[in-house]
Amino acid sequence: EPEVTQTPSHQVTQMGQEVILRCVPISNHLYFYWYRQILGQKVEFLVSFYNNEISEKSEIFDDQFSVERPDGSNFTLKIRSTKLEDSAMYFCASSLTSGYSYEQYFGPGTRLTVT
Amino acid sequence: QKEVEQNSGPLSVPEGAIASLNCTYSDRGSQSFFWYRQYSGKSPELIMSIYSNGDKEDGRFTAQLNKASQYVSLLIRDSQPSDSATYLCAVNGNNDMRFGAGTRLTVKP
């Protein structure tokens, strides 16, 4: 069964550094998403992406964050100048379509630890 | 602000009982509603989607939607210890799916 994959599973970085989290969505899916979950808190929407453009972004997704689809399979989240509060699980998700009815499937996540 | 509210629990039911999980949402423009299951340390796993008012059944799971009351629920029949997890209600309006904080369910053998 097709699944979303994410690398690395765990990333440790120092405050102020840049990190790139990578995702391979399900191959025939067209819509891609990033979410984060701080330990013990709820899953928070960051951004949705379609046709090489951001569709929606939350108030969390400020200039520190960027997304890119560098090739036909990868979808990346870049976090510049990381802060301690960026420590969280970051989940990538994908869906076949959008609009009225669609279902998002999540990858296993990348645990980001900022020290 | 688009809010999704759930009782945090914990909700404890005996094996074989019905577990009832509830969710309310604030955005009347929401069109798609989902239940995810999340085991500790794992990613959310989709278990049900519902788009129209009424009930939708899938195996032991039944999702219920009432858009007028802005209310979504999930019933789990014949609960099993393996159902012990946090259940997340998610609501989508326009490509920006919002999650509730989740209800922790424990099914006791």
Coordinates of N, CA and C in Angstrom, one line a residue:
Chain A
E1 N 0.8 -1.2 0.0 CA 0.0 0.0 0.0 C 0.9 1.2 0.0
P2 N 0.6 2.2 -0.9 CA 1.4 3.4 -1.0 C 1.4 4.2 0.4
E3 N 2.5 4.8 0.7 CA 2.5 5.6 1.9 C 3.4 6.8 1.8
V4 N 3.2 7.7 2.6 CA 4.1 8.9 2.7 C 5.3 8.6 3.5
T5 N 6.5 8.9 3.0 CA 7.7 8.7 3.8 C 8.4 10.0 4.1
Q6 N 9.1 10.1 5.2 CA 9.8 11.3 5.7 C 11.2 10.9 6.1
T7 N 12.1 11.8 5.8 CA 13.5 11.7 6.3 C 14.0 13.1 6.8
P8 N 14.9 13.1 7.8 CA 15.2 12.0 8.7 C 14.1 11.7 9.7
S9 N 14.2 10.6 10.4 CA 13.2 10.4 11.5 C 13.5 11.3 12.7
H10 N 14.7 11.6 12.9 CA 15.1 12.5 14.0 C 16.2 13.4 13.6
Q11 N 16.0 14.7 13.8 CA 17.0 15.7 13.5 C 17.3 16.5 14.7
V12 N 18.6 16.6 15.0 CA 19.0 17.5 16.1 C 19.9 18.6 15.5
T13 N 19.5 19.8 15.9 CA 20.2 21.0 15.4 C 20.4 22.0 16.5
Q14 N 21.4 22.9 16.3 CA 21.6 23.9 17.2 C 20.8 25.2 16.9
M15 N 20.4 25.9 17.9 CA 19.7 27.1 17.7 C 20.4 28.0 16.7
G16 N 19.6 28.6 15.8 CA 20.1 29.5 14.8 C 20.5 28.8 13.5
Q17 N 20.6 27.5 13.5 CA 20.9 26.7 12.3 C 19.6 26.6 11.4
E18 N 19.9 26.2 10.1 CA 18.8 25.9 9.2 C 18.7 24.4 9.1
V19 N 17.4 24.0 8.9 CA 17.2 22.5 8.7 C 16.2 22.4 7.6
I20 N 16.4 21.3 6.9 CA 15.5 20.9 5.8 C 14.9 19.5 6.1
L21 N 13.6 19.5 6.2 CA 12.9 18.2 6.4 C 12.3 17.7 5.1
R22 N 12.5 16.5 4.8 CA 12.1 15.9 3.5 C 10.9 14.9 3.6
C23 N 10.2 14.9 2.6 CA 9.0 14.1 2.5 C 8.8 13.6 1.0
V24 N 8.4 12.4 0.9 CA 8.0 11.8 -0.4 C 6.5 11.5 -0.3
P25 N 5.7 12.3 -0.9 CA 4.2 12.0 -0.8 C 3.9 10.8 -1.6
I26 N 2.6 10.3 -1.5 CA 2.1 9.2 -2.2 C 2.1 9.6 -3.7
S27 N 2.6 8.7 -4.6 CA 3.0 9.1 -5.9 C 1.9 9.8 -6.8
N28 N 0.7 9.4 -6.7 CA -0.3 10.1 -7.5 C -1.1 11.2 -6.8
H29 N -0.6 11.6 -5.7 CA -1.3 12.6 -4.9 C -0.8 14.0 -5.4
L30 N -1.7 15.0 -5.4 CA -1.4 16.3 -5.9 C -1.3 17.4 -4.9
Y31 N -1.8 17.1 -3.7 CA -1.8 18.1 -2.7 C -0.9 17.7 -1.5
F32 N -0.1 18.6 -1.0 CA 0.8 18.3 0.0 C 0.7 19.3 1.2
Y33 N 1.0 18.8 2.4 CA 0.8 19.5 3.6 C 2.0 19.3 4.6
W34 N 2.2 20.3 5.4 CA 3.0 20.1 6.6 C 2.3 20.5 7.8
Y35 N 2.5 19.7 8.9 CA 1.9 20.0 10.2 C 3.0 19.8 11.2
R36 N 2.8 20.4 12.4 CA 3.7 20.2 13.5 C 2.9 19.8 14.7
Q37 N 3.6 19.1 15.6 CA 2.9 18.7 16.9 C 4.0 18.9 18.0
I38 N 3.9 19.9 18.8 CA 4.7 20.1 19.9 C 4.3 19.0 20.9
L39 N 5.3 18.5 21.7 CA 5.0 17.4 22.6 C 3.9 17.7 23.5
G40 N 2.9 16.8 23.6 CA 1.8 17.0 24.5 C 0.7 17.9 24.0
Q41 N 0.9 18.5 22.8 CA -0.1 19.5 22.2 C -0.7 18.9 21.0
K42 N -1.6 19.7 20.4 CA -2.4 19.2 19.3 C -1.6 19.4 18.0
V43 N -2.1 18.7 17.0 CA -1.5 18.8 15.6 C -1.9 20.1 15.1
E44 N -0.9 20.9 14.5 CA -1.2 22.2 14.0 C -0.9 22.3 12.5
F45 N -1.8 22.8 11.8 CA -1.6 23.0 10.3 C -0.5 24.1 10.1
L46 N 0.4 23.8 9.2 CA 1.4 24.8 8.8 C 1.1 25.4 7.4
V47 N 1.0 24.5 6.4 CA 0.9 24.9 5.0 C 0.3 23.9 4.1
S48 N -0.4 24.3 3.1 CA -0.8 23.3 2.0 C -0.2 23.8 0.7
F49 N 0.0 22.9 -0.2 CA 0.8 23.2 -1.4 C 0.2 22.4 -2.6
Y50 N 0.0 23.1 -3.7 CA -0.5 22.5 -4.9 C 0.0 23.2 -6.1
N51 N 0.4 22.4 -7.1 CA 0.8 23.0 -8.4 C 1.9 24.0 -8.2
N52 N 2.9 23.6 -7.3 CA 4.1 24.4 -7.0 C 3.8 25.7 -6.4
E53 N 2.6 25.8 -5.7 CA 2.3 27.1 -5.0 C 1.7 26.8 -3.7
I54 N 1.9 27.7 -2.7 CA 1.2 27.6 -1.5 C -0.2 27.9 -1.6
S55 N -1.1 27.0 -1.2 CA -2.6 27.2 -1.2 C -3.1 27.9 0.0
E56 N -2.6 27.4 1.1 CA -3.0 28.1 2.4 C -1.8 28.0 3.3
K57 N -1.8 28.9 4.3 CA -0.8 28.8 5.3 C -1.4 29.4 6.6
S58 N -0.9 28.8 7.7 CA -1.4 29.3 9.0 C -0.6 30.5 9.5
E59 N -1.0 31.0 10.6 CA -0.3 32.1 11.3 C 1.0 31.7 11.8
I60 N 1.2 30.4 11.9 CA 2.5 29.9 12.4 C 3.6 30.0 11.3
F61 N 3.1 29.8 10.1 CA 4.0 29.7 8.9 C 4.5 31.1 8.5
D62 N 5.5 31.6 9.2 CA 5.9 32.9 8.9 C 7.2 32.9 8.0
D63 N 7.9 34.0 7.9 CA 9.1 34.0 7.0 C 10.2 33.1 7.4
Q64 N 10.1 32.5 8.5 CA 11.1 31.5 9.0 C 11.0 30.2 8.2
F65 N 9.8 30.0 7.7 CA 9.5 28.7 7.0 C 9.4 28.9 5.5
S66 N 9.8 27.9 4.8 CA 9.5 27.8 3.3 C 9.3 26.4 2.9
V67 N 8.6 26.2 1.8 CA 8.4 24.9 1.3 C 8.7 24.9 -0.2
E68 N 9.1 23.7 -0.7 CA 9.5 23.5 -2.0 C 9.3 22.1 -2.5
R69 N 9.0 22.0 -3.8 CA 9.0 20.7 -4.4 C 10.1 20.7 -5.5
P70 N 11.3 20.3 -5.0 CA 12.5 20.4 -5.9 C 12.5 19.5 -7.1
D71 N 11.7 18.4 -7.0 CA 11.7 17.5 -8.2 C 10.4 16.8 -8.2
G72 N 10.2 15.8 -8.9 CA 8.9 15.2 -9.1 C 8.4 14.3 -7.9
S73 N 9.3 14.1 -7.0 CA 8.9 13.2 -5.9 C 9.0 13.8 -4.5
N74 N 10.0 14.7 -4.3 CA 10.2 15.2 -2.9 C 9.4 16.5 -2.7
F75 N 9.1 16.7 -1.4 CA 8.5 17.9 -0.9 C 9.2 18.3 0.4
T76 N 9.7 19.5 0.5 CA 10.6 19.8 1.6 C 10.0 21.0 2.4
L77 N 10.4 21.0 3.7 CA 10.1 22.1 4.6 C 11.4 22.6 5.1
K78 N 11.7 23.9 4.9 CA 12.9 24.5 5.3 C 12.6 25.4 6.5
I79 N 13.4 25.3 7.6 CA 13.2 26.2 8.7 C 14.5 26.9 8.9
R80 N 14.5 28.2 8.8 CA 15.7 29.0 8.9 C 15.8 29.5 10.3
S81 N 17.1 29.6 10.7 CA 17.4 30.2 12.0 C 16.5 29.6 13.1
T82 N 16.7 28.3 13.4 CA 15.8 27.6 14.3 C 15.9 28.1 15.7
K83 N 14.7 28.0 16.4 CA 14.6 28.4 17.8 C 14.3 27.2 18.6
L84 N 14.5 27.4 19.9 CA 14.1 26.3 20.8 C 12.7 25.8 20.7
E85 N 11.8 26.8 20.5 CA 10.4 26.5 20.4 C 10.0 25.8 19.1
D86 N 10.9 25.7 18.2 CA 10.7 24.9 16.9 C 10.8 23.4 17.2
S87 N 11.2 23.0 18.3 CA 11.3 21.6 18.7 C 9.9 21.0 18.7
A88 N 9.7 20.0 17.8 CA 8.4 19.4 17.7 C 8.5 18.2 16.7
M89 N 7.4 17.4 16.6 CA 7.3 16.5 15.5 C 6.7 17.2 14.3
Y90 N 7.3 17.0 13.1 CA 6.8 17.6 11.9 C 6.3 16.5 11.0
F91 N 5.0 16.6 10.6 CA 4.4 15.6 9.8 C 4.1 16.2 8.4
C92 N 4.4 15.4 7.4 CA 4.0 15.6 6.1 C 2.8 14.8 5.8
A93 N 1.9 15.4 4.9 CA 0.7 14.6 4.5 C 0.4 14.9 3.0
S94 N -0.3 14.0 2.4 CA -0.7 14.3 1.0 C -2.1 13.8 0.8
S95 N -2.7 14.3 -0.2 CA -4.1 13.9 -0.6 C -4.2 13.9 -2.1
L96 N -5.1 13.1 -2.6 CA -5.3 12.9 -4.0 C -5.8 14.2 -4.6
T97 N -6.9 14.7 -4.0 CA -7.5 15.9 -4.5 C -7.7 16.9 -3.3
S98 N -8.4 18.0 -3.6 CA -8.8 18.9 -2.5 C -10.3 19.2 -2.7
G99 N -10.7 20.3 -2.2 CA -12.1 20.7 -2.4 C -13.0 20.0 -1.4
Y100 N -14.1 19.6 -1.9 CA -15.2 19.1 -1.0 C -14.8 17.8 -0.2
S101 N -14.3 16.9 -0.9 CA -14.0 15.6 -0.3 C -12.6 15.2 -0.6
Y102 N -11.8 14.9 0.4 CA -10.5 14.3 0.1 C -10.1 13.8 1.5
E103 N -9.0 13.0 1.4 CA -8.5 12.4 2.7 C -7.0 12.6 2.7
Q104 N -6.5 13.0 3.8 CA -5.1 13.3 3.9 C -4.4 12.1 4.6
Y105 N -3.3 11.7 4.1 CA -2.5 10.6 4.7 C -1.2 11.1 5.2
F106 N -0.9 10.7 6.4 CA 0.3 11.3 7.1 C 1.5 10.4 7.0
G107 N 2.7 11.0 6.9 CA 3.9 10.2 7.0 C 4.2 10.0 8.5
P108 N 5.3 9.3 8.8 CA 5.7 8.9 10.1 C 6.2 10.0 11.0
G109 N 6.6 11.1 10.3 CA 7.1 12.3 11.1 C 8.6 12.4 11.2
T110 N 9.0 13.6 11.4 CA 10.4 13.9 11.7 C 10.4 14.6 13.1
R111 N 11.1 14.0 14.0 CA 11.3 14.7 15.3 C 12.4 15.7 15.3
L112 N 12.1 16.9 15.4 CA 13.2 18.0 15.4 C 13.4 18.4 16.8
T113 N 14.7 18.3 17.2 CA 15.1 18.8 18.5 C 16.1 19.9 18.3
V114 N 15.8 21.1 18.8 CA 16.7 22.3 18.7 C 17.3 22.5 20.1
T115 N 18.6 22.5 20.1 CA 19.4 22.6 21.4 C 20.1 24.0 21.5
Chain B
Q1 N -11.1 32.9 14.3 CA -10.2 31.7 14.7 C -11.1 30.4 14.5
K2 N -10.5 29.5 13.8 CA -11.2 28.2 13.6 C -10.9 27.2 14.7
E3 N -11.8 27.0 15.5 CA -11.5 26.1 16.7 C -12.2 24.8 16.5
V4 N -11.5 23.7 17.0 CA -12.1 22.4 17.1 C -11.9 21.9 18.5
E5 N -13.0 21.6 19.2 CA -13.0 21.2 20.6 C -13.3 19.8 20.8
Q6 N -12.5 19.2 21.7 CA -12.8 17.8 22.1 C -12.6 17.7 23.6
N7 N -13.3 16.8 24.2 CA -13.0 16.4 25.6 C -11.6 15.7 25.6
S8 N -10.7 16.1 26.5 CA -9.4 15.5 26.5 C -9.4 14.2 27.1
G9 N -10.4 13.8 27.9 CA -10.4 12.6 28.5 C -9.6 12.6 29.8
P10 N -9.1 11.4 30.2 CA -9.2 10.2 29.5 C -10.6 9.6 29.6
L11 N -10.9 8.8 28.5 CA -12.2 8.1 28.5 C -11.8 6.6 28.7
S12 N -12.4 6.0 29.6 CA -12.1 4.6 29.9 C -13.3 3.7 29.8
V13 N -13.2 2.7 28.9 CA -14.4 1.8 28.7 C -13.9 0.4 28.9
P14 N -14.8 -0.5 29.3 CA -14.4 -1.9 29.3 C -14.4 -2.6 27.9
E15 N -13.6 -3.6 27.8 CA -13.6 -4.3 26.5 C -15.0 -4.8 26.1
G16 N -15.3 -4.6 24.9 CA -16.6 -5.0 24.4 C -17.7 -3.9 24.4
A17 N -17.4 -2.8 25.2 CA -18.4 -1.7 25.3 C -18.3 -0.8 24.1
I18 N -19.2 0.2 24.1 CA -19.2 1.2 23.0 C -18.5 2.5 23.6
A19 N -17.6 3.0 22.8 CA -16.9 4.2 23.2 C -17.5 5.3 22.3
S20 N -17.8 6.4 23.0 CA -18.4 7.6 22.3 C -17.5 8.8 22.4
L21 N -17.1 9.3 21.3 CA -16.2 10.4 21.3 C -16.8 11.6 20.6
N22 N -16.7 12.8 21.1 CA -17.4 14.0 20.6 C -16.5 15.1 20.2
C23 N -17.0 15.9 19.3 CA -16.2 17.0 18.8 C -17.1 18.2 18.3
T24 N -16.8 19.4 18.6 CA -17.5 20.5 18.1 C -16.5 21.4 17.4
Y25 N -17.1 22.2 16.4 CA -16.2 23.1 15.6 C -16.9 24.4 15.5
S26 N -16.1 25.4 15.2 CA -16.6 26.8 15.2 C -16.9 27.4 13.8
D27 N -16.2 26.9 12.8 CA -16.3 27.4 11.5 C -17.5 26.8 10.7
R28 N -18.5 27.6 10.5 CA -19.7 27.0 9.8 C -19.4 26.7 8.3
G29 N -18.3 27.3 7.8 CA -18.0 27.0 6.4 C -17.2 25.7 6.2
S30 N -17.0 25.0 7.3 CA -16.3 23.7 7.2 C -17.1 22.7 6.4
Q31 N -16.4 21.9 5.6 CA -17.1 21.0 4.7 C -16.7 19.5 4.8
S32 N -15.5 19.3 5.4 CA -15.0 17.9 5.5 C -14.6 17.6 6.9
F33 N -14.9 16.4 7.4 CA -14.7 16.1 8.8 C -14.0 14.7 8.9
F34 N -13.1 14.6 9.7 CA -12.3 13.4 9.8 C -12.0 13.0 11.2
W35 N -11.9 11.7 11.4 CA -11.4 11.1 12.7 C -10.1 10.4 12.4
Y36 N -9.1 10.8 13.2 CA -7.8 10.1 13.1 C -7.5 9.5 14.4
R37 N -6.7 8.4 14.4 CA -6.3 7.7 15.6 C -4.8 7.9 15.7
Q38 N -4.3 8.2 16.9 CA -2.8 8.5 17.1 C -2.4 7.7 18.3
Y39 N -1.5 6.7 18.0 CA -0.9 6.0 19.1 C 0.3 6.9 19.6
S40 N 0.7 6.7 20.8 CA 1.7 7.4 21.4 C 3.0 7.4 20.6
G41 N 3.5 8.5 20.2 CA 4.8 8.6 19.5 C 4.7 8.3 18.0
K42 N 3.4 8.1 17.5 CA 3.2 7.8 16.1 C 2.5 8.9 15.4
S43 N 2.3 8.8 14.1 CA 1.6 9.8 13.3 C 0.1 9.5 13.3
P44 N -0.7 10.6 13.0 CA -2.1 10.3 12.9 C -2.5 9.4 11.7
E45 N -3.4 8.5 12.0 CA -3.9 7.5 11.1 C -5.3 7.7 10.8
L46 N -5.7 7.9 9.6 CA -7.1 8.2 9.2 C -8.0 6.9 9.4
I47 N -9.1 7.1 10.2 CA -10.0 6.0 10.3 C -11.4 6.3 9.7
M48 N -11.8 7.5 9.7 CA -13.1 7.8 9.1 C -13.2 9.2 8.5
S49 N -13.9 9.4 7.5 CA -14.2 10.7 6.9 C -15.7 10.8 6.8
I50 N -16.3 12.0 6.9 CA -17.7 12.2 6.8 C -17.9 13.6 6.2
Y51 N -18.9 13.7 5.3 CA -19.0 15.0 4.6 C -20.5 15.5 4.6
S52 N -21.4 14.6 4.9 CA -22.8 14.9 4.9 C -23.5 14.6 6.2
N53 N -24.5 15.4 6.5 CA -25.2 15.1 7.8 C -25.7 13.7 7.9
G54 N -25.7 13.2 9.1 CA -26.1 11.8 9.3 C -25.0 10.9 9.8
D55 N -25.3 9.6 9.6 CA -24.3 8.6 10.1 C -23.6 8.0 8.9
K56 N -22.4 7.6 9.2 CA -21.6 6.8 8.2 C -20.9 5.7 9.0
E57 N -21.1 4.4 8.6 CA -20.6 3.3 9.3 C -19.5 2.6 8.5
D58 N -18.4 2.2 9.2 CA -17.4 1.4 8.6 C -16.9 0.4 9.6
G59 N -17.3 -0.8 9.5 CA -16.9 -1.8 10.5 C -17.5 -1.5 11.8
R60 N -16.6 -1.5 12.8 CA -17.0 -1.1 14.2 C -17.1 0.3 14.4
F61 N -16.8 1.2 13.5 CA -16.8 2.6 13.6 C -18.0 3.2 13.0
T62 N -18.6 4.2 13.7 CA -19.7 5.0 13.1 C -19.4 6.5 13.4
A63 N -19.3 7.3 12.3 CA -19.2 8.7 12.5 C -20.6 9.3 12.3
Q64 N -20.8 10.4 13.0 CA -22.1 11.1 13.0 C -21.8 12.6 12.8
L65 N -22.5 13.2 11.9 CA -22.3 14.7 11.6 C -23.6 15.4 11.7
N66 N -23.6 16.5 12.4 CA -24.7 17.4 12.5 C -24.2 18.8 12.3
K67 N -24.3 19.3 11.0 CA -23.7 20.6 10.7 C -24.5 21.8 11.3
A68 N -25.8 21.6 11.5 CA -26.6 22.7 12.2 C -26.1 22.9 13.6
S69 N -25.7 21.8 14.3 CA -25.2 21.9 15.7 C -23.7 22.0 15.7
Q70 N -23.0 21.9 14.5 CA -21.6 22.0 14.4 C -20.9 20.9 15.3
Y71 N -21.4 19.7 15.1 CA -21.0 18.6 16.0 C -20.7 17.4 15.2
V72 N -19.6 16.7 15.6 CA -19.2 15.5 15.0 C -18.9 14.5 16.1
S73 N -19.3 13.2 15.9 CA -19.0 12.2 16.9 C -18.5 10.9 16.2
L74 N -17.9 10.1 17.0 CA -17.4 8.8 16.6 C -17.8 7.8 17.6
L75 N -18.4 6.7 17.2 CA -18.8 5.6 18.1 C -17.9 4.4 17.7
I76 N -17.3 3.8 18.7 CA -16.6 2.6 18.4 C -17.3 1.4 19.2
R77 N -17.8 0.5 18.4 CA -18.5 -0.6 19.0 C -17.6 -1.8 19.3
D78 N -17.9 -2.6 20.3 CA -17.1 -3.8 20.6 C -15.7 -3.3 20.8
S79 N -15.4 -2.3 21.6 CA -14.1 -1.8 21.8 C -13.1 -2.9 22.3
Q80 N -11.9 -2.7 21.7 CA -10.8 -3.7 22.0 C -9.7 -3.0 22.6
P81 N -8.8 -3.7 23.4 CA -7.7 -3.0 24.0 C -6.8 -2.3 23.0
S82 N -6.8 -2.9 21.7 CA -5.9 -2.3 20.7 C -6.5 -0.9 20.2
D83 N -7.7 -0.6 20.6 CA -8.3 0.7 20.3 C -7.8 1.8 21.2
S84 N -7.1 1.4 22.2 CA -6.6 2.4 23.2 C -5.6 3.3 22.4
A85 N -5.9 4.6 22.4 CA -5.1 5.6 21.6 C -5.8 6.9 21.9
T86 N -5.2 7.9 21.2 CA -5.8 9.3 21.2 C -6.5 9.5 19.9
Y87 N -7.8 9.9 20.0 CA -8.6 10.1 18.8 C -8.7 11.6 18.5
L88 N -8.3 11.9 17.3 CA -8.2 13.3 16.9 C -9.4 13.6 15.9
C89 N -10.1 14.6 16.2 CA -11.1 15.2 15.3 C -10.5 16.2 14.4
A90 N -10.7 16.2 13.1 CA -10.1 17.2 12.2 C -11.2 17.7 11.3
V91 N -11.1 19.0 11.1 CA -12.1 19.7 10.3 C -11.4 20.5 9.2
N92 N -11.9 20.4 8.0 CA -11.3 21.2 6.9 C -12.3 22.1 6.2
G93 N -11.8 23.4 6.1 CA -12.6 24.3 5.3 C -12.1 24.6 4.0
N94 N -10.9 25.0 3.9 CA -10.3 25.4 2.6 C -8.8 25.1 2.6
N95 N -8.5 23.8 2.5 CA -7.1 23.4 2.5 C -6.3 23.7 3.7
D96 N -7.0 23.9 4.8 CA -6.3 24.3 6.1 C -6.9 23.4 7.2
M97 N -6.7 22.2 7.2 CA -7.3 21.3 8.2 C -6.9 21.6 9.6
R98 N -7.8 21.7 10.5 CA -7.6 22.0 11.9 C -7.9 20.8 12.8
F99 N -7.1 20.6 13.7 CA -7.3 19.4 14.6 C -7.8 19.9 16.0
G100 N -8.6 19.0 16.6 CA -8.8 19.1 18.1 C -7.6 18.6 18.8
A101 N -7.6 18.8 20.1 CA -6.5 18.4 21.0 C -6.5 16.8 21.2
G102 N -7.7 16.2 20.9 CA -7.7 14.8 21.0 C -8.3 14.3 22.3
T103 N -9.0 13.1 22.2 CA -9.5 12.4 23.4 C -8.7 11.1 23.5
R104 N -8.1 11.0 24.7 CA -7.4 9.7 25.0 C -8.4 8.7 25.5
L105 N -8.4 7.6 24.7 CA -9.3 6.4 25.0 C -8.5 5.3 25.6
T106 N -8.9 4.7 26.7 CA -8.4 3.5 27.2 C -9.4 2.4 27.3
V107 N -9.1 1.3 26.7 CA -10.1 0.1 26.7 C -9.5 -0.9 27.6
K108 N -10.2 -1.2 28.7 CA -9.6 -2.1 29.7 C -10.1 -3.5 29.5
P109 N -9.2 -4.5 29.5 CA -9.5 -5.9 29.2 C -10.4 -6.4 30.3

